[in-house]
PDB file of C-alpha atoms in Angstrom:
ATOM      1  CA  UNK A 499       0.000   0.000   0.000  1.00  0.00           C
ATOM      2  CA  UNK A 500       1.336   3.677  -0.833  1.00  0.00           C
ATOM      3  CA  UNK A 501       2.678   5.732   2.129  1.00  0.00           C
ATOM      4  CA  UNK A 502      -0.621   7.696   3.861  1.00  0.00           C
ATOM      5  CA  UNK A 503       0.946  10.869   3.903  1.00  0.00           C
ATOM      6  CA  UNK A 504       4.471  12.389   4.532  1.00  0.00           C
ATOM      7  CA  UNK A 505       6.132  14.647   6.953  1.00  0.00           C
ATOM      8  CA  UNK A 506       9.117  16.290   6.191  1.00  0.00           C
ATOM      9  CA  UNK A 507      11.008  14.069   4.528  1.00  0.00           C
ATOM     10  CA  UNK A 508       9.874  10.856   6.461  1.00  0.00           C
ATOM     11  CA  UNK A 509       6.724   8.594   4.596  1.00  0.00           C
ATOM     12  CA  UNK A 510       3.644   7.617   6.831  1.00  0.00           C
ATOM     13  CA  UNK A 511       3.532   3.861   5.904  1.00  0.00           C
ATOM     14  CA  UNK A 512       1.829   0.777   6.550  1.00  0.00           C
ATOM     15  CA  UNK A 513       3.223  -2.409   8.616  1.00  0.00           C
ATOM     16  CA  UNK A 514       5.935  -2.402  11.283  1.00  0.00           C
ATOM     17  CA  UNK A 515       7.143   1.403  12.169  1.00  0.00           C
ATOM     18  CA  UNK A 516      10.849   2.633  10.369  1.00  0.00           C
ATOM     19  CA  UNK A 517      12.912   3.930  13.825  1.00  0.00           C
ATOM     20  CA  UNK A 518      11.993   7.486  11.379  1.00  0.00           C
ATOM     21  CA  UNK A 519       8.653   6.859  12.027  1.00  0.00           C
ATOM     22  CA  UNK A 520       8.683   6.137  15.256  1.00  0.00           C
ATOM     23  CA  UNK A 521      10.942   9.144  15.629  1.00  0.00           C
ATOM     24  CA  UNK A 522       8.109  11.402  13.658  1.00  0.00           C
ATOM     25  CA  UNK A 523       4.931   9.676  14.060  1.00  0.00           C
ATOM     26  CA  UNK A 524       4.914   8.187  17.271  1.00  0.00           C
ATOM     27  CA  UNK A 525       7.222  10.294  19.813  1.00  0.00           C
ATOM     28  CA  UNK A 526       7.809   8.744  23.009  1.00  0.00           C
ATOM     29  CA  UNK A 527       5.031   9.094  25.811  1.00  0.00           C
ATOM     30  CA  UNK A 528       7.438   8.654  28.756  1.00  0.00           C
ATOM     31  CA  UNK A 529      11.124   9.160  29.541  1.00  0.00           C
ATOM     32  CA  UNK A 530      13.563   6.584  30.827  1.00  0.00           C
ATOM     33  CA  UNK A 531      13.256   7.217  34.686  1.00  0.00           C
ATOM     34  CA  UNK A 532       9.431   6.925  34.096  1.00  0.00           C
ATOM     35  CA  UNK A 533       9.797   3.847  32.102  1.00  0.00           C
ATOM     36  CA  UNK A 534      12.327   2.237  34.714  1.00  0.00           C
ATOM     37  CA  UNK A 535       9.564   3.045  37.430  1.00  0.00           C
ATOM     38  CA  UNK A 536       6.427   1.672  35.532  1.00  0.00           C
ATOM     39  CA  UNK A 537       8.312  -1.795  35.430  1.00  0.00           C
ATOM     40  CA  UNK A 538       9.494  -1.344  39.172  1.00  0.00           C
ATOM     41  CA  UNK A 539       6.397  -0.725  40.302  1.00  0.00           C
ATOM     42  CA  UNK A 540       4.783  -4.468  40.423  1.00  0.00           C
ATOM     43  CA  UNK A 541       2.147  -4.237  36.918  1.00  0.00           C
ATOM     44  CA  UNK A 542       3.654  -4.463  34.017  1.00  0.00           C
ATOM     45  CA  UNK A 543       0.497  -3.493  32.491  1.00  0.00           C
ATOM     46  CA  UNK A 544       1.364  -0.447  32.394  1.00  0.00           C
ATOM     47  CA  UNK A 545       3.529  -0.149  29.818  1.00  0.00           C
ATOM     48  CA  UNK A 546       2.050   1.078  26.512  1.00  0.00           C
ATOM     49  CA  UNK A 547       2.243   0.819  22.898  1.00  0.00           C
ATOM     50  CA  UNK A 548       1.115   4.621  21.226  1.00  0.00           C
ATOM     51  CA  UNK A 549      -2.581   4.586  21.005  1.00  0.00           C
ATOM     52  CA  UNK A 550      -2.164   5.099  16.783  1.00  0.00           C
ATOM     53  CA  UNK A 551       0.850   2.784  16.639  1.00  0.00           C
ATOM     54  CA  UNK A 552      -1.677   0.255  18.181  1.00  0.00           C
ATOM     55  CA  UNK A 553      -4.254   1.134  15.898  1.00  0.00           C
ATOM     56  CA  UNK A 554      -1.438   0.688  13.077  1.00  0.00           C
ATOM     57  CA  UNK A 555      -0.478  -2.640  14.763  1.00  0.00           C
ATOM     58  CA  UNK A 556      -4.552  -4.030  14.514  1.00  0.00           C
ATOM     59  CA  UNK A 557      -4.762  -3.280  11.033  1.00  0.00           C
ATOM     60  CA  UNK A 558      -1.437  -5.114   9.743  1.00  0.00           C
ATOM     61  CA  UNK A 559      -2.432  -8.301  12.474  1.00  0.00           C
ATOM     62  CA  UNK A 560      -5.474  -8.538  10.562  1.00  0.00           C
ATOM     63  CA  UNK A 561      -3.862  -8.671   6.874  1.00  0.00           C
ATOM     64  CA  UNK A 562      -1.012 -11.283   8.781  1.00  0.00           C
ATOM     65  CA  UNK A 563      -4.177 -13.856   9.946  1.00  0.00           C
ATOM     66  CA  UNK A 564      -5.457 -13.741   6.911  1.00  0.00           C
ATOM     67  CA  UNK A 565      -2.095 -14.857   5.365  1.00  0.00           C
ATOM     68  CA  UNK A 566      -0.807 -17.230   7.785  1.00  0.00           C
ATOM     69  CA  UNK A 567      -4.057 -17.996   9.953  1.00  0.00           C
ATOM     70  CA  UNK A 568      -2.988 -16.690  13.044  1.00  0.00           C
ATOM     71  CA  UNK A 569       0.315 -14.688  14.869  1.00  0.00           C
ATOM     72  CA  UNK A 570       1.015 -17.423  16.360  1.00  0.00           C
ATOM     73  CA  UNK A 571       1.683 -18.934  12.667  1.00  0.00           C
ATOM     74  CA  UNK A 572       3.131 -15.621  11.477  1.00  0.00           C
ATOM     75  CA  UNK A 573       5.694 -15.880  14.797  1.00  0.00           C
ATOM     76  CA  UNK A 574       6.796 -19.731  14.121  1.00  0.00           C
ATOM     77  CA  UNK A 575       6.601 -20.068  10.167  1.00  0.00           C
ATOM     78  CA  UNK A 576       8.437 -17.193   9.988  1.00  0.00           C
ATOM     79  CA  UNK A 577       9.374 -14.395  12.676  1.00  0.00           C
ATOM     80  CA  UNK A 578      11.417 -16.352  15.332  1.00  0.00           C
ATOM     81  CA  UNK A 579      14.558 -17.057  14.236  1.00  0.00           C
ATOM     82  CA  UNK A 580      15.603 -19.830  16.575  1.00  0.00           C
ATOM     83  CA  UNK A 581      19.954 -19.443  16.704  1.00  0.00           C
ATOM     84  CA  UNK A 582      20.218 -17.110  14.361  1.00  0.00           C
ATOM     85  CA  UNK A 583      20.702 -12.949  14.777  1.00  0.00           C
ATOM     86  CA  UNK A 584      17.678 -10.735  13.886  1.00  0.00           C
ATOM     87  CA  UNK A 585      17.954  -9.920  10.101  1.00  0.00           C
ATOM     88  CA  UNK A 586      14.321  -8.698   9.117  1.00  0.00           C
ATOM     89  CA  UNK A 587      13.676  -6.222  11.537  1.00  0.00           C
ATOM     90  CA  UNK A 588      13.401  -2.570  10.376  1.00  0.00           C
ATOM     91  CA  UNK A 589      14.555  -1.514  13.813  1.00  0.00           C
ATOM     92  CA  UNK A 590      17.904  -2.867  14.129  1.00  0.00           C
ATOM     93  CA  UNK A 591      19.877  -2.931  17.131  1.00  0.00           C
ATOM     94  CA  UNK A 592      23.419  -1.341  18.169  1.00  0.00           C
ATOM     95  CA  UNK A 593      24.588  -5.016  19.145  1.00  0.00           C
ATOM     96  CA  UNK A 594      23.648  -6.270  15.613  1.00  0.00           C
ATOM     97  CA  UNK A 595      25.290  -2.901  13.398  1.00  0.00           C
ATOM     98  CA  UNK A 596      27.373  -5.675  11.064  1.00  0.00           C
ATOM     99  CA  UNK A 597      23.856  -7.527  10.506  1.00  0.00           C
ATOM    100  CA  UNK A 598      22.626  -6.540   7.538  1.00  0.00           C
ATOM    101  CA  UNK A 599      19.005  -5.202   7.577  1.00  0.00           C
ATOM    102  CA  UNK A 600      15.597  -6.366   5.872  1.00  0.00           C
ATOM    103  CA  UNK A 601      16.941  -9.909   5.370  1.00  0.00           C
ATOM    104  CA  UNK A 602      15.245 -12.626   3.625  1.00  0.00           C
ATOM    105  CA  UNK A 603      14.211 -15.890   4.774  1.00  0.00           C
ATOM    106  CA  UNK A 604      12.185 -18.924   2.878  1.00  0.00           C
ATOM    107  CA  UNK A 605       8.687 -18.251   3.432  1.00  0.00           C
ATOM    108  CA  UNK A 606       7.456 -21.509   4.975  1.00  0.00           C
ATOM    109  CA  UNK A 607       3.232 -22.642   3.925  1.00  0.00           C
ATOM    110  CA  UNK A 608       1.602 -19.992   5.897  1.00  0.00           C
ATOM    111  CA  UNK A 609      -1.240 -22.303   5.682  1.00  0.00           C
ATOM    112  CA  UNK A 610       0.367 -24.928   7.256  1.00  0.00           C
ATOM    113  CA  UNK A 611      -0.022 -24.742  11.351  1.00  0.00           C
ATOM    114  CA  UNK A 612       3.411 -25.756  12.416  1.00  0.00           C
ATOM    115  CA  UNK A 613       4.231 -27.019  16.289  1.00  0.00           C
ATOM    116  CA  UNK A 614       7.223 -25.569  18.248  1.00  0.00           C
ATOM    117  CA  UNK A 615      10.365 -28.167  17.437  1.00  0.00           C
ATOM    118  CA  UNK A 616      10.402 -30.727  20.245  1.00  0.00           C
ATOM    119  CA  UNK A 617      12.657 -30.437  23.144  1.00  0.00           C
ATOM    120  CA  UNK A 618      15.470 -32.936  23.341  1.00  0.00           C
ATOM    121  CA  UNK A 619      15.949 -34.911  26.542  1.00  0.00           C
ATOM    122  CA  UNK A 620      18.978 -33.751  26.930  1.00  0.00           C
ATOM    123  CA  UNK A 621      17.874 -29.641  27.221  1.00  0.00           C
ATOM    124  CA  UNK A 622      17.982 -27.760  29.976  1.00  0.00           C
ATOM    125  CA  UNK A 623      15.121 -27.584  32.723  1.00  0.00           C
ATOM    126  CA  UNK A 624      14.803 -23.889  32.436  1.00  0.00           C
ATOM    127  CA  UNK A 625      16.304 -20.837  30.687  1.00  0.00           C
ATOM    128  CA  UNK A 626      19.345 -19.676  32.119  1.00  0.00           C
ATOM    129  CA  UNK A 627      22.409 -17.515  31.025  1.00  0.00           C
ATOM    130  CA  UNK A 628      24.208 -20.518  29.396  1.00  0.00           C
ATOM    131  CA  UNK A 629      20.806 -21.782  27.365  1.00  0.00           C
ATOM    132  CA  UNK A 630      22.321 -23.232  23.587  1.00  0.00           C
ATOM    133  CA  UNK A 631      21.347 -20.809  21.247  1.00  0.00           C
ATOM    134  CA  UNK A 632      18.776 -23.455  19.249  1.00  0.00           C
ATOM    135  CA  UNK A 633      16.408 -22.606  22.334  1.00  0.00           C
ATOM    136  CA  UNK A 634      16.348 -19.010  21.882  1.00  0.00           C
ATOM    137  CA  UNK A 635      15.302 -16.475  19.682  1.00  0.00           C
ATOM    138  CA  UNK A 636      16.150 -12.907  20.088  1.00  0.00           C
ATOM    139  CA  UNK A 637      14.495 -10.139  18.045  1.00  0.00           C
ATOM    140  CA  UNK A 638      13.755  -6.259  18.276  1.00  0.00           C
ATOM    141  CA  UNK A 639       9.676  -5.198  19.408  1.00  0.00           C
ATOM    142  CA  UNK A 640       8.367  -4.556  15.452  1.00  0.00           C
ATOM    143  CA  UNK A 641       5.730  -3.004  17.498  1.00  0.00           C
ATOM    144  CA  UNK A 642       7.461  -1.371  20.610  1.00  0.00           C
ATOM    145  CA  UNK A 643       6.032   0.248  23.492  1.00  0.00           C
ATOM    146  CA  UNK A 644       6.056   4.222  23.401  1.00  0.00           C
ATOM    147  CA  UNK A 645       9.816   4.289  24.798  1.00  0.00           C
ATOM    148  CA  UNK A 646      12.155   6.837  24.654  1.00  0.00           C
ATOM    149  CA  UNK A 647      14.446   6.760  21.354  1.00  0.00           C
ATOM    150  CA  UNK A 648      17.504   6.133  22.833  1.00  0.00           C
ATOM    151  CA  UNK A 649      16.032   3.099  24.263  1.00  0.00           C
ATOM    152  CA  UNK A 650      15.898  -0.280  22.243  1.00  0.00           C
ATOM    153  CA  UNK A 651      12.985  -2.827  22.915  1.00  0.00           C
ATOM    154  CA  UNK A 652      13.979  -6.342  22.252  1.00  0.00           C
ATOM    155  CA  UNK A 653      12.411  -9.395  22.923  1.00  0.00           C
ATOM    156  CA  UNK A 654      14.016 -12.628  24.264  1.00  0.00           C
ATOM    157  CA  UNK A 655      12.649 -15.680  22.665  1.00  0.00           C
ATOM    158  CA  UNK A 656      12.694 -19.041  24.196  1.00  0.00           C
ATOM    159  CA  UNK A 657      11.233 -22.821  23.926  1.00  0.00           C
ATOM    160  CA  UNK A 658      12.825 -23.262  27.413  1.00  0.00           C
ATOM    161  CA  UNK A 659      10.759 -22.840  30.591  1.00  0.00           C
ATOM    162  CA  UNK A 660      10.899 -19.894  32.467  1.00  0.00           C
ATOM    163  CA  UNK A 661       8.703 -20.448  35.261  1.00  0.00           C
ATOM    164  CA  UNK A 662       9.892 -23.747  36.436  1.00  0.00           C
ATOM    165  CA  UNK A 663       9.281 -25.538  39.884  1.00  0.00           C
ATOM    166  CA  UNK A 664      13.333 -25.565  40.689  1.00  0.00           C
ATOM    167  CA  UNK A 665      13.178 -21.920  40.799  1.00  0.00           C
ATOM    168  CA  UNK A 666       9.830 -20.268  42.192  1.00  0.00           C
ATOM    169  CA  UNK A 667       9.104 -21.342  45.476  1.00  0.00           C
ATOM    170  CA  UNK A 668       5.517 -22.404  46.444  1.00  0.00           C
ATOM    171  CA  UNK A 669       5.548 -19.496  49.361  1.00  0.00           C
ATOM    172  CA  UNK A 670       5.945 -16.855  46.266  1.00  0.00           C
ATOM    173  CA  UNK A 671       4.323 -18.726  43.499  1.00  0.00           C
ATOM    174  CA  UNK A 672       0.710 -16.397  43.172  1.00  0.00           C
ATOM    175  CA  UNK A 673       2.562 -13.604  43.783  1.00  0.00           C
ATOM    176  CA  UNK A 674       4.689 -14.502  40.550  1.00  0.00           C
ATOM    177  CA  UNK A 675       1.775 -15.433  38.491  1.00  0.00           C
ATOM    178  CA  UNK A 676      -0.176 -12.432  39.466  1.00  0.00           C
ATOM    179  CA  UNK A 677       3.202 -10.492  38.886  1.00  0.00           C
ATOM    180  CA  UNK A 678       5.732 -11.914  36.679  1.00  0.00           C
ATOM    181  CA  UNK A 679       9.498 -11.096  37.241  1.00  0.00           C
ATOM    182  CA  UNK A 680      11.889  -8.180  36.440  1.00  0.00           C
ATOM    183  CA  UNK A 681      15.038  -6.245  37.042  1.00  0.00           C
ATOM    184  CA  UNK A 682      17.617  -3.762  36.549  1.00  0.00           C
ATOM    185  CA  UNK A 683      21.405  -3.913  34.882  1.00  0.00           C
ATOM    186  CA  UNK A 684      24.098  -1.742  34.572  1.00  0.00           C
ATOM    187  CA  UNK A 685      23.304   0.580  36.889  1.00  0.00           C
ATOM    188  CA  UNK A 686      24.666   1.275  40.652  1.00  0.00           C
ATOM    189  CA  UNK A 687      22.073   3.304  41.839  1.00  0.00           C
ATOM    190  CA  UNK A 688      18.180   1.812  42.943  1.00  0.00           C
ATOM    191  CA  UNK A 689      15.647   2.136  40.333  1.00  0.00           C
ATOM    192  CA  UNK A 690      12.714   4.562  40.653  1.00  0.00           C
ATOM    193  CA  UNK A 691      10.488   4.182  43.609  1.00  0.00           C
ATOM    194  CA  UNK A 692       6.927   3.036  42.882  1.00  0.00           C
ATOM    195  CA  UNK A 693       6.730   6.152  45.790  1.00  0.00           C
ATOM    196  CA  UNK A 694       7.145   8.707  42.658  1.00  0.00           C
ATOM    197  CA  UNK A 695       4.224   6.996  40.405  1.00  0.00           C
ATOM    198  CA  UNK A 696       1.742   9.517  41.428  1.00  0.00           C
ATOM    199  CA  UNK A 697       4.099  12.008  40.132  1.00  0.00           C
ATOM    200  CA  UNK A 698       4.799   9.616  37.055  1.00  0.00           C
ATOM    201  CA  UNK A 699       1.208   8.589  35.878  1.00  0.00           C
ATOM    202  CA  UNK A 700       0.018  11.717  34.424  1.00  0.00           C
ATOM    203  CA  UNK A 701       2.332  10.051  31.257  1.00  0.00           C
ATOM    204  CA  UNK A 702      -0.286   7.877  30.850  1.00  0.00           C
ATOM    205  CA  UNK A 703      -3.158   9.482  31.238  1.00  0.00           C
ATOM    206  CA  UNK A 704      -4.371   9.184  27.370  1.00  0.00           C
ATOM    207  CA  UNK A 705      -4.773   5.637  28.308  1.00  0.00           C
ATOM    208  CA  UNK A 706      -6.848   6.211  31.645  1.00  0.00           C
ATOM    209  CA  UNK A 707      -3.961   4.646  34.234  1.00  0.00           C
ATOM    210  CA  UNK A 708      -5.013   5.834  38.185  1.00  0.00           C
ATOM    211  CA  UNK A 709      -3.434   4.895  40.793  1.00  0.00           C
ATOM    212  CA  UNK A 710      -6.447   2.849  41.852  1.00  0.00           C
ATOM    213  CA  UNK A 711      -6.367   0.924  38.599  1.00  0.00           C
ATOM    214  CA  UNK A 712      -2.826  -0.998  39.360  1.00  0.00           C
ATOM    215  CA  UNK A 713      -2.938  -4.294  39.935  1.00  0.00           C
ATOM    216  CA  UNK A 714      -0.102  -5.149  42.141  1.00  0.00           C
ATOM    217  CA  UNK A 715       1.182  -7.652  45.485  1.00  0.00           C
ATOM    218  CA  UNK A 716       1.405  -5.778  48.209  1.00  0.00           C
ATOM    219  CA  UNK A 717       5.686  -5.859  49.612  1.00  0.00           C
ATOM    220  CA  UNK A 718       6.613  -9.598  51.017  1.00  0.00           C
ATOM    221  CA  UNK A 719       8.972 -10.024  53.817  1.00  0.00           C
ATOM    222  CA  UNK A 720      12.752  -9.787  53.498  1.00  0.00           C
ATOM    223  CA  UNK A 721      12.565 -13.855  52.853  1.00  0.00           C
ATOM    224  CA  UNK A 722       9.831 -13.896  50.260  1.00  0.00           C
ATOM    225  CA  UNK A 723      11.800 -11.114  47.809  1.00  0.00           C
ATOM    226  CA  UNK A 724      14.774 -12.812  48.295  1.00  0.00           C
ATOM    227  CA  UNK A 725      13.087 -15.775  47.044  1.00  0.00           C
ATOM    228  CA  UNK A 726      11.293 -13.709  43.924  1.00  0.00           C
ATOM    229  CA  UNK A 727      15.041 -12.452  43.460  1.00  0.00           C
ATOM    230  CA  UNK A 728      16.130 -15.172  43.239  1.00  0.00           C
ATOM    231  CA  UNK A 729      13.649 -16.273  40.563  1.00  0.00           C
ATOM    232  CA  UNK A 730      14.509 -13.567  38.290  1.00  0.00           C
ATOM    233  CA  UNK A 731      18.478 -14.547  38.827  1.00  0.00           C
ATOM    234  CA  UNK A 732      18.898 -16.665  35.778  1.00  0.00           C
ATOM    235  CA  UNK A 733      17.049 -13.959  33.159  1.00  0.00           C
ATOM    236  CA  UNK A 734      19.087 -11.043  35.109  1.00  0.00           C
ATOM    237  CA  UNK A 735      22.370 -13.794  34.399  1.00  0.00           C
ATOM    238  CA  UNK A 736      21.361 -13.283  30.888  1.00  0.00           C
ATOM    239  CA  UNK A 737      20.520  -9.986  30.174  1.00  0.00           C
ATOM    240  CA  UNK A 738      23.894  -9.151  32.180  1.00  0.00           C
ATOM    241  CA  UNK A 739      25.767 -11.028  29.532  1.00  0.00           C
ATOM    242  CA  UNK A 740      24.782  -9.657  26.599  1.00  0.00           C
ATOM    243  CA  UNK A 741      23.947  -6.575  27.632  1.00  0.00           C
ATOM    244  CA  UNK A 742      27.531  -5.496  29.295  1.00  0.00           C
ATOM    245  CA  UNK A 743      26.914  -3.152  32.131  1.00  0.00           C
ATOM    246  CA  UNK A 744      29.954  -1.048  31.256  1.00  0.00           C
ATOM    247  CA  UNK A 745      28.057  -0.270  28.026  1.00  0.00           C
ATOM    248  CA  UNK A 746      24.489  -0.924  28.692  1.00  0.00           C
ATOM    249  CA  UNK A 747      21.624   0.090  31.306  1.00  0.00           C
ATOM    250  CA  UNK A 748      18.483  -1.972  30.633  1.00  0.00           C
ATOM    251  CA  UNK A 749      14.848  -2.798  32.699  1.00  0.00           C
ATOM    252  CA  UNK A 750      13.484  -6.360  31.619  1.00  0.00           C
ATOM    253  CA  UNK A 751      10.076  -7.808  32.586  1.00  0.00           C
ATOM    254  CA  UNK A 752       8.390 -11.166  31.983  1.00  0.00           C
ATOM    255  CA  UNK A 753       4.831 -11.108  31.846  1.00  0.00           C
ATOM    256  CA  UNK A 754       3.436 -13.780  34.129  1.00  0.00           C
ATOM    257  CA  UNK A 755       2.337 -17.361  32.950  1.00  0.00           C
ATOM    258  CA  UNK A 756      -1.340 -16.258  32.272  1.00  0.00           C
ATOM    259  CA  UNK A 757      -0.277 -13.587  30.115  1.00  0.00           C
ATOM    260  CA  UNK A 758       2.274 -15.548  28.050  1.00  0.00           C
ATOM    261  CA  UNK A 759       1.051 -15.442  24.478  1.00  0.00           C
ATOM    262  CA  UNK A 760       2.024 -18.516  22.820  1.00  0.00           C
ATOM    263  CA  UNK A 761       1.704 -21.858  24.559  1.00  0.00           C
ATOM    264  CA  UNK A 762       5.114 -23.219  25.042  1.00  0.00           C
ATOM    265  CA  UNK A 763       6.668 -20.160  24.432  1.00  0.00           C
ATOM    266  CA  UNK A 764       7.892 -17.518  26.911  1.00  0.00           C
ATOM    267  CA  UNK A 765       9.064 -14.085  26.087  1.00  0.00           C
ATOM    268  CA  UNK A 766      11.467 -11.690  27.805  1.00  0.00           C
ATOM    269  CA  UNK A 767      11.129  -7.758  27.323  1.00  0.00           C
ATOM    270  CA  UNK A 768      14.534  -6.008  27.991  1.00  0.00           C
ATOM    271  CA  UNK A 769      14.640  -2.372  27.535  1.00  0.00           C
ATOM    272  CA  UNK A 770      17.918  -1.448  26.693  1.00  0.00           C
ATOM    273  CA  UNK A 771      19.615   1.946  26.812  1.00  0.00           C
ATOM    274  CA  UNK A 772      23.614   2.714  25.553  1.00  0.00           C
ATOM    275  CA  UNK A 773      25.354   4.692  27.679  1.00  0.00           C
TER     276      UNK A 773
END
């Protein structure tokens, strides 16, 4: 379809944003302190995609069910890469710069359903910072959520579990699926208090986030967030070694098992900022 309009010299188009258009279009609804606070502050929820980047988003999800029957298709016929870098996103990343960009792959059937390759016997239990790279795919958002430019929004990948028995203790375990997990890298200082999202929120507000909306647990005892620490310990491992503190601050999130959007898949969020 021909570009909707233009501005400047950057074209309005259809499909996943340019970083131009994001840039243009779509400016950034929150900074990076506000960002690292909405993802401290116990529901992820409320981090946002741009109201007309979603609307954007809707309209290309339709045109990709028609073609492959579902995202789920679109993701495993043809979007996750599993071992291989990211070569067909328009947004690139600064640890990919020698990639090149808008690769090609062989279109598999999109109207043949395909199931997740099985897991060896031999795998892993659970993701962890040493996972083989045929378990993991790692891509950049297509769609990211309204962050600041600077800020890179990738998406970790993986057929591996990560929720697993081993490392969520029944004591913590609602809390975690009410919850999910996150963190903080590269940085020496505490990230924002959920104390300064009353201040923060008003970035939000096209979307209708109160305070009284949040869905959040309520502070455990020193034991219990040691023990949802140490949940989180083997995605922090991770995101720690390939995003190198010296170089890189980042916030990452998991949604929590009931929001996970593919069955037997689980997907990491790691904003990532160069310093």
């Amino acid at each position: 379809m021909a570009p909707e309009a233009v501005h400047g010299q950057v074209l309005l188009g259809t499909g996943p944003p340019t970083r131009e258009e994001l840039l243009v279009y779509y400016p950034a609804k929150f900074t990076w302190e506000q960002l690292k606070c909405f993802v401290n502050s116990g529901d992820l929820g409320l981090l946002k995609r741009d109201k007309k980047l979603q609307k954007r988003y809707n309209a290309w999800a339709e045109g990709i069910k028609e073609k492959y029957g579902s995202i789920v298709n679109y993701l495993l016929n043809y979007r996750l890469q599993w071992g291989q870098p990211d070569t067909l996103s328009l947004l690139g990343s600064a640890l990919d710069e020698s990639l090149p960009s808008q690769g090609t792959r062989k279109l598999l059937d999109p109207s043949v359903s395909r199931p997740l390759p099985p897991i060896p016997p031999d795998a892993p239990p659970y993701f962890a910072a040493d996972t083989p790279k045929e378990f993991i795919s790692i891509i950049q958002n297509d769609w990211p959520y309204s962050v600041p430019p600077e800020v890179e929004h990738t998406l970790i990948w993986t057929r591996l579990p990560v929720f697993h028995p081993d490392l969520i203790s029944s004591s913590i375990a609602a809390r975690v699926e009410q919850d999910g997990l996150w963190g903080f890298t590269g940085t020496t200082t505490l990230p924002p208090s959920p104390s300064l999202l009353p201040t923060y929120l008003p970035a939000l507000s096209e979307w209708g986030v109160t305070i009284d909306k949040l869905i959040r647990s309520a502070k455990g005892s020193d034991e219990e967030e040691a023990l949802v620490k140490r949940a989180g310990s083997y995605i922090d491992a991770f995101v720690r070694q390939r995003w190198v503190e010296d170089e890189w601050e980042t916030a990452w999130f998991v949604n929590p098992p009931r929001l996970q959007s593919v069955l037997g898949l689980a997907h990491i969020h790691v904003f990532a900022r160069h310093k």
